[in-house]
Amino acid sequence: MSEPVRWQGEADRLAAAANADGTPTRWFEELYRAAADGEVTRPWPREEPHPALTGWFGEHSVDGSAQAVVVGCGMGADAEYLAALGLATTGFDISETALRLCRERYPASAVTYRQADLLQLAPDLVGAFDLVVEIYTVQAMSRSVRERAVSGVSSLVAPGGTLLVITFVLGHGADPQEGPPWPLTEAELRSFAGGDLRLSNLTGHGPEQLAEFHRPA
Ligand SMILES: C[S@@+](CC[C@H](N)C(=O)[O-])C[C@H]1O[C@@H](n2cnc3c(N)ncnc32)[C@H](O)[C@@H]1O
C-alpha cells in the first residue's frame, strides 16, 4: 500500500469541488474518510488542547456542573481537555468518521461525541451550554455559509453562558476568497455578538484572536 499523502492538498481539492457544486460542507466527511482509509494523513491532528484555551482556564474558573460543548470537535483534543477538567462535555462534528476516530483515539473518554450539523442544529442543542468553545471551525467553512455558521454557534449559549472563539483573522491585503481556511474579518468575529450575547474580551495571539462573549443569566 502506498504512503498517505499530506491532507492539506486533498482538503483544498475537496473543498473546491464541494463549493463549486453548492454543497460546501460535504468535504469534511470525505477528507476524514480518506484519512481513515489511509489515503491521506490525519487532518487537523492536534493532540494537545489549544494553548489559548488552556491559557483562558489559567485565568478563569467554570462551575463544575457546567455543560460544555466543542463545535466541530475534529480529533477531540479540546473536548478531552474540558472533560478532564470535570465539565460535562459534548463534542459535535458533522463528520461521523471524525467522531469514530475520536472514539478510537480516546477509548476511555468521558466526552459525549455526537454527530451534528452546525447549520441545522437539533433543538436540544440550542441554548443548552454554559461554555461553548469554537476553535477553527467557522473559518474552515465556506464564506457562503458564514452568517449561518456564526449564528449557529451563538445560539448554543445558555443564559449565563460563555462563548470562546479562537480563530485566525484576515490580514490586510489578504485574499478573502483564498482558502481553506477562510479567516474571519474582525467584523465577522464581532458578529457572534447579537441579541443579549455580548462581546466581553478580544485578545490577540499573533495572527489569532480569542474572543469571549457572555449571555446574561
Ligand atoms: C478546521 S477543523 C477544526 C477541528 C478542531 N476544532 C480543531 O481545532 O482541531 C473544522 C472541523 O469542523 C467540522 N465541521 C465543518 N462543518 C461543520 C458543520 N456544519 N457542523 C459541525 N461540524 C462541522 C469539520 O468536520 C472539522 O472537524
PDB file of C-alpha atoms in Angstrom, residues 1-196:
ATOM      1  CA  MET A   1       0.000   0.000   0.000  1.00  0.00           C
ATOM      2  CA  SER A   2       1.334   3.475  -0.852  1.00  0.00           C
ATOM      3  CA  GLU A   3       2.148   6.106   1.799  1.00  0.00           C
ATOM      4  CA  PRO A   4      -0.691   8.512   2.655  1.00  0.00           C
ATOM      5  CA  VAL A   5      -0.327  11.926   1.018  1.00  0.00           C
ATOM      6  CA  ARG A   6      -0.444  15.111   3.082  1.00  0.00           C
ATOM      7  CA  TRP A   7      -4.041  16.015   3.950  1.00  0.00           C
ATOM      8  CA  GLN A   8      -3.768  19.732   3.141  1.00  0.00           C
ATOM      9  CA  GLY A   9      -3.671  19.298  -0.651  1.00  0.00           C
ATOM     10  CA  GLU A  10      -6.638  16.942  -0.570  1.00  0.00           C
ATOM     11  CA  ALA A  11      -8.553  19.410   1.667  1.00  0.00           C
ATOM     12  CA  ASP A  12      -8.034  22.167  -0.923  1.00  0.00           C
ATOM     13  CA  ARG A  13      -9.163  19.890  -3.761  1.00  0.00           C
ATOM     14  CA  LEU A  14     -12.240  18.500  -1.986  1.00  0.00           C
ATOM     15  CA  ALA A  15     -13.293  21.934  -0.648  1.00  0.00           C
ATOM     16  CA  ALA A  16     -13.060  23.498  -4.107  1.00  0.00           C
ATOM     17  CA  ALA A  17     -15.174  20.711  -5.638  1.00  0.00           C
ATOM     18  CA  ALA A  18     -17.783  20.901  -2.860  1.00  0.00           C
ATOM     19  CA  ASN A  19     -18.058  24.685  -3.072  1.00  0.00           C
ATOM     20  CA  ALA A  20     -18.318  24.558  -6.860  1.00  0.00           C
ATOM     21  CA  ASP A  21     -21.374  22.301  -6.756  1.00  0.00           C
ATOM     22  CA  GLY A  22     -23.093  24.141  -3.898  1.00  0.00           C
ATOM     23  CA  THR A  23     -22.587  21.522  -1.146  1.00  0.00           C
ATOM     24  CA  PRO A  24     -19.985  23.390   0.898  1.00  0.00           C
ATOM     25  CA  THR A  25     -19.874  21.103   3.943  1.00  0.00           C
ATOM     26  CA  ARG A  26     -19.641  17.653   2.341  1.00  0.00           C
ATOM     27  CA  TRP A  27     -15.849  17.672   2.002  1.00  0.00           C
ATOM     28  CA  PHE A  28     -15.158  17.260   5.724  1.00  0.00           C
ATOM     29  CA  GLU A  29     -16.542  13.718   5.823  1.00  0.00           C
ATOM     30  CA  GLU A  30     -14.814  12.944   2.515  1.00  0.00           C
ATOM     31  CA  LEU A  31     -11.481  14.109   3.920  1.00  0.00           C
ATOM     32  CA  TYR A  32     -11.763  12.202   7.213  1.00  0.00           C
ATOM     33  CA  ARG A  33     -12.851   9.081   5.311  1.00  0.00           C
ATOM     34  CA  ALA A  34      -9.794   9.353   3.060  1.00  0.00           C
ATOM     35  CA  ALA A  35      -7.688   9.585   6.231  1.00  0.00           C
ATOM     36  CA  ALA A  36      -9.410   6.595   7.826  1.00  0.00           C
ATOM     37  CA  ASP A  37      -8.760   4.640   4.614  1.00  0.00           C
ATOM     38  CA  GLY A  38      -5.055   5.529   4.787  1.00  0.00           C
ATOM     39  CA  GLU A  39      -5.095   7.641   1.604  1.00  0.00           C
ATOM     40  CA  VAL A  40      -4.169  10.908   3.347  1.00  0.00           C
ATOM     41  CA  THR A  41      -2.625  11.769   6.708  1.00  0.00           C
ATOM     42  CA  ARG A  42      -4.969  12.646   9.611  1.00  0.00           C
ATOM     43  CA  PRO A  43      -6.399  16.156   9.128  1.00  0.00           C
ATOM     44  CA  TRP A  44      -6.145  18.691  11.961  1.00  0.00           C
ATOM     45  CA  PRO A  45      -4.251  16.138  14.072  1.00  0.00           C
ATOM     46  CA  ARG A  46      -3.585  18.349  17.131  1.00  0.00           C
ATOM     47  CA  GLU A  47      -3.090  16.153  20.216  1.00  0.00           C
ATOM     48  CA  GLU A  48      -2.895  18.940  22.796  1.00  0.00           C
ATOM     49  CA  PRO A  49      -5.624  21.414  23.735  1.00  0.00           C
ATOM     50  CA  HIS A  50      -5.230  24.794  22.086  1.00  0.00           C
ATOM     51  CA  PRO A  51      -2.870  26.970  24.184  1.00  0.00           C
ATOM     52  CA  ALA A  52      -5.280  29.925  24.102  1.00  0.00           C
ATOM     53  CA  LEU A  53      -7.941  27.665  25.649  1.00  0.00           C
ATOM     54  CA  THR A  54      -5.651  26.378  28.404  1.00  0.00           C
ATOM     55  CA  GLY A  55      -4.434  29.983  28.927  1.00  0.00           C
ATOM     56  CA  TRP A  56      -8.043  31.140  29.378  1.00  0.00           C
ATOM     57  CA  PHE A  57      -8.601  28.464  32.026  1.00  0.00           C
ATOM     58  CA  GLY A  58      -5.439  29.688  33.769  1.00  0.00           C
ATOM     59  CA  GLU A  59      -7.309  32.954  34.443  1.00  0.00           C
ATOM     60  CA  HIS A  60     -10.946  31.855  34.741  1.00  0.00           C
ATOM     61  CA  SER A  61     -12.850  29.188  36.543  1.00  0.00           C
ATOM     62  CA  VAL A  62     -16.014  27.472  35.395  1.00  0.00           C
ATOM     63  CA  ASP A  63     -18.591  25.920  37.679  1.00  0.00           C
ATOM     64  CA  GLY A  64     -18.018  22.157  37.912  1.00  0.00           C
ATOM     65  CA  SER A  65     -21.648  21.477  36.994  1.00  0.00           C
ATOM     66  CA  ALA A  66     -21.322  23.394  33.710  1.00  0.00           C
ATOM     67  CA  GLN A  67     -22.363  21.850  30.415  1.00  0.00           C
ATOM     68  CA  ALA A  68     -19.664  22.452  27.789  1.00  0.00           C
ATOM     69  CA  VAL A  69     -19.638  21.924  24.037  1.00  0.00           C
ATOM     70  CA  VAL A  70     -16.904  21.937  21.432  1.00  0.00           C
ATOM     71  CA  VAL A  71     -18.210  22.904  17.985  1.00  0.00           C
ATOM     72  CA  GLY A  72     -16.615  20.924  15.149  1.00  0.00           C
ATOM     73  CA  CYS A  73     -14.534  18.954  17.629  1.00  0.00           C
ATOM     74  CA  GLY A  74     -12.352  17.319  14.950  1.00  0.00           C
ATOM     75  CA  MET A  75      -9.841  14.966  16.574  1.00  0.00           C
ATOM     76  CA  GLY A  76     -11.079  15.770  20.081  1.00  0.00           C
ATOM     77  CA  ALA A  77      -8.128  17.335  21.944  1.00  0.00           C
ATOM     78  CA  ASP A  78     -10.098  20.348  23.220  1.00  0.00           C
ATOM     79  CA  ALA A  79     -13.162  18.318  24.210  1.00  0.00           C
ATOM     80  CA  GLU A  80     -10.941  15.859  26.098  1.00  0.00           C
ATOM     81  CA  TYR A  81      -9.309  18.778  27.941  1.00  0.00           C
ATOM     82  CA  LEU A  82     -12.687  20.154  29.087  1.00  0.00           C
ATOM     83  CA  ALA A  83     -13.836  16.704  30.195  1.00  0.00           C
ATOM     84  CA  ALA A  84     -10.585  16.197  32.124  1.00  0.00           C
ATOM     85  CA  LEU A  85     -11.377  19.449  33.977  1.00  0.00           C
ATOM     86  CA  GLY A  86     -14.584  17.753  35.122  1.00  0.00           C
ATOM     87  CA  LEU A  87     -17.030  19.539  32.816  1.00  0.00           C
ATOM     88  CA  ALA A  88     -19.883  17.551  31.286  1.00  0.00           C
ATOM     89  CA  THR A  89     -18.659  17.864  27.707  1.00  0.00           C
ATOM     90  CA  THR A  90     -20.231  17.287  24.324  1.00  0.00           C
ATOM     91  CA  GLY A  91     -18.069  17.325  21.205  1.00  0.00           C
ATOM     92  CA  PHE A  92     -20.019  17.519  17.984  1.00  0.00           C
ATOM     93  CA  ASP A  93     -18.898  17.326  14.412  1.00  0.00           C
ATOM     94  CA  ILE A  94     -20.543  16.982  11.033  1.00  0.00           C
ATOM     95  CA  SER A  95     -18.259  14.061  10.197  1.00  0.00           C
ATOM     96  CA  GLU A  96     -19.208  10.613  11.531  1.00  0.00           C
ATOM     97  CA  THR A  97     -15.738   9.392  10.610  1.00  0.00           C
ATOM     98  CA  ALA A  98     -14.061  12.137  12.684  1.00  0.00           C
ATOM     99  CA  LEU A  99     -16.158  11.032  15.656  1.00  0.00           C
ATOM    100  CA  ARG A 100     -15.238   7.388  15.093  1.00  0.00           C
ATOM    101  CA  LEU A 101     -11.546   8.365  15.022  1.00  0.00           C
ATOM    102  CA  CYS A 102     -12.041  10.305  18.292  1.00  0.00           C
ATOM    103  CA  ARG A 103     -13.612   7.309  19.993  1.00  0.00           C
ATOM    104  CA  GLU A 104     -10.697   5.151  18.828  1.00  0.00           C
ATOM    105  CA  ARG A 105      -8.172   7.741  19.953  1.00  0.00           C
ATOM    106  CA  TYR A 106      -9.769   8.170  23.405  1.00  0.00           C
ATOM    107  CA  PRO A 107     -11.409   4.811  24.237  1.00  0.00           C
ATOM    108  CA  ALA A 108     -11.952   5.762  27.915  1.00  0.00           C
ATOM    109  CA  SER A 109     -13.314   9.209  27.083  1.00  0.00           C
ATOM    110  CA  ALA A 110     -15.911  10.961  29.233  1.00  0.00           C
ATOM    111  CA  VAL A 111     -16.870  13.165  26.272  1.00  0.00           C
ATOM    112  CA  THR A 112     -20.223  12.680  24.562  1.00  0.00           C
ATOM    113  CA  TYR A 113     -19.238  12.615  20.892  1.00  0.00           C
ATOM    114  CA  ARG A 114     -22.200  13.358  18.699  1.00  0.00           C
ATOM    115  CA  GLN A 115     -22.858  13.916  15.001  1.00  0.00           C
ATOM    116  CA  ALA A 116     -24.487  17.308  14.418  1.00  0.00           C
ATOM    117  CA  ASP A 117     -24.530  19.962  11.725  1.00  0.00           C
ATOM    118  CA  LEU A 118     -23.914  23.492  12.925  1.00  0.00           C
ATOM    119  CA  LEU A 119     -26.089  24.752  10.068  1.00  0.00           C
ATOM    120  CA  GLN A 120     -29.072  22.604  11.110  1.00  0.00           C
ATOM    121  CA  LEU A 121     -28.864  22.267  14.863  1.00  0.00           C
ATOM    122  CA  ALA A 122     -31.089  19.810  16.688  1.00  0.00           C
ATOM    123  CA  PRO A 123     -33.404  21.743  19.058  1.00  0.00           C
ATOM    124  CA  ASP A 124     -31.917  20.110  22.180  1.00  0.00           C
ATOM    125  CA  LEU A 125     -28.531  21.741  21.447  1.00  0.00           C
ATOM    126  CA  VAL A 126     -29.863  25.283  21.173  1.00  0.00           C
ATOM    127  CA  GLY A 127     -29.338  27.359  24.326  1.00  0.00           C
ATOM    128  CA  ALA A 128     -28.083  24.263  26.157  1.00  0.00           C
ATOM    129  CA  PHE A 129     -24.449  25.083  27.048  1.00  0.00           C
ATOM    130  CA  ASP A 130     -22.791  27.138  29.778  1.00  0.00           C
ATOM    131  CA  LEU A 131     -19.488  27.053  27.896  1.00  0.00           C
ATOM    132  CA  VAL A 132     -19.282  26.956  24.097  1.00  0.00           C
ATOM    133  CA  VAL A 133     -15.844  26.509  22.525  1.00  0.00           C
ATOM    134  CA  GLU A 134     -15.361  27.162  18.825  1.00  0.00           C
ATOM    135  CA  ILE A 135     -11.806  26.712  17.517  1.00  0.00           C
ATOM    136  CA  TYR A 136     -11.072  26.976  13.766  1.00  0.00           C
ATOM    137  CA  THR A 137     -14.443  25.555  12.662  1.00  0.00           C
ATOM    138  CA  VAL A 138     -16.201  28.619  11.261  1.00  0.00           C
ATOM    139  CA  GLN A 139     -13.026  29.653   9.409  1.00  0.00           C
ATOM    140  CA  ALA A 140     -12.939  26.188   7.788  1.00  0.00           C
ATOM    141  CA  MET A 141     -16.458  26.692   6.420  1.00  0.00           C
ATOM    142  CA  SER A 142     -17.028  28.487   3.141  1.00  0.00           C
ATOM    143  CA  ARG A 143     -17.922  32.184   3.217  1.00  0.00           C
ATOM    144  CA  SER A 144     -21.234  31.268   1.553  1.00  0.00           C
ATOM    145  CA  VAL A 145     -22.456  29.838   4.909  1.00  0.00           C
ATOM    146  CA  ARG A 146     -20.607  32.180   7.261  1.00  0.00           C
ATOM    147  CA  GLU A 147     -23.576  34.097   8.635  1.00  0.00           C
ATOM    148  CA  ARG A 148     -25.496  30.889   9.352  1.00  0.00           C
ATOM    149  CA  ALA A 149     -22.421  29.284  10.949  1.00  0.00           C
ATOM    150  CA  VAL A 150     -21.832  32.281  13.223  1.00  0.00           C
ATOM    151  CA  SER A 151     -25.454  32.415  14.279  1.00  0.00           C
ATOM    152  CA  GLY A 152     -25.465  28.634  14.875  1.00  0.00           C
ATOM    153  CA  VAL A 153     -22.509  28.923  17.258  1.00  0.00           C
ATOM    154  CA  SER A 154     -24.074  31.828  19.168  1.00  0.00           C
ATOM    155  CA  SER A 155     -27.393  30.007  19.501  1.00  0.00           C
ATOM    156  CA  LEU A 156     -25.749  27.246  21.573  1.00  0.00           C
ATOM    157  CA  VAL A 157     -25.039  29.571  24.533  1.00  0.00           C
ATOM    158  CA  ALA A 158     -27.373  29.178  27.537  1.00  0.00           C
ATOM    159  CA  PRO A 159     -28.488  32.116  29.700  1.00  0.00           C
ATOM    160  CA  GLY A 160     -25.496  32.994  31.906  1.00  0.00           C
ATOM    161  CA  GLY A 161     -23.171  31.178  29.490  1.00  0.00           C
ATOM    162  CA  THR A 162     -19.830  31.975  27.847  1.00  0.00           C
ATOM    163  CA  LEU A 163     -18.659  31.560  24.271  1.00  0.00           C
ATOM    164  CA  LEU A 164     -14.963  31.354  23.391  1.00  0.00           C
ATOM    165  CA  VAL A 165     -13.987  31.740  19.729  1.00  0.00           C
ATOM    166  CA  ILE A 166     -10.386  31.096  18.704  1.00  0.00           C
ATOM    167  CA  THR A 167      -9.738  31.934  15.078  1.00  0.00           C
ATOM    168  CA  PHE A 168      -7.359  33.425  12.572  1.00  0.00           C
ATOM    169  CA  VAL A 169      -8.283  36.929  11.483  1.00  0.00           C
ATOM    170  CA  LEU A 170      -7.949  38.047   7.862  1.00  0.00           C
ATOM    171  CA  GLY A 171      -4.760  40.072   7.378  1.00  0.00           C
ATOM    172  CA  HIS A 172      -4.618  43.381   5.497  1.00  0.00           C
ATOM    173  CA  GLY A 173      -4.328  42.753   1.762  1.00  0.00           C
ATOM    174  CA  ALA A 174      -5.110  39.027   2.124  1.00  0.00           C
ATOM    175  CA  ASP A 175      -7.436  37.499  -0.483  1.00  0.00           C
ATOM    176  CA  PRO A 176     -10.734  36.686   1.311  1.00  0.00           C
ATOM    177  CA  GLN A 177     -11.576  34.040  -1.310  1.00  0.00           C
ATOM    178  CA  GLU A 178      -8.379  32.061  -0.849  1.00  0.00           C
ATOM    179  CA  GLY A 179      -8.875  29.019   1.384  1.00  0.00           C
ATOM    180  CA  PRO A 180      -9.482  26.806   3.221  1.00  0.00           C
ATOM    181  CA  PRO A 181      -9.178  28.219   5.755  1.00  0.00           C
ATOM    182  CA  TRP A 182     -11.081  31.458   5.167  1.00  0.00           C
ATOM    183  CA  PRO A 183     -10.027  33.582   8.185  1.00  0.00           C
ATOM    184  CA  LEU A 184     -12.711  35.793   9.709  1.00  0.00           C
ATOM    185  CA  THR A 185     -12.683  39.540   9.313  1.00  0.00           C
ATOM    186  CA  GLU A 186     -12.704  41.368  12.633  1.00  0.00           C
ATOM    187  CA  ALA A 187     -16.301  42.419  11.879  1.00  0.00           C
ATOM    188  CA  GLU A 188     -17.265  38.754  11.390  1.00  0.00           C
ATOM    189  CA  LEU A 189     -15.578  37.855  14.664  1.00  0.00           C
ATOM    190  CA  ARG A 190     -17.508  40.583  16.465  1.00  0.00           C
ATOM    191  CA  SER A 191     -20.729  39.410  14.810  1.00  0.00           C
ATOM    192  CA  PHE A 192     -21.003  36.391  17.141  1.00  0.00           C
ATOM    193  CA  ALA A 193     -22.483  39.013  19.462  1.00  0.00           C
ATOM    194  CA  GLY A 194     -26.154  39.692  18.913  1.00  0.00           C
ATOM    195  CA  GLY A 195     -29.362  39.833  20.906  1.00  0.00           C
ATOM    196  CA  ASP A 196     -28.238  39.651  24.514  1.00  0.00           C
TER     197      ASP A 196
END
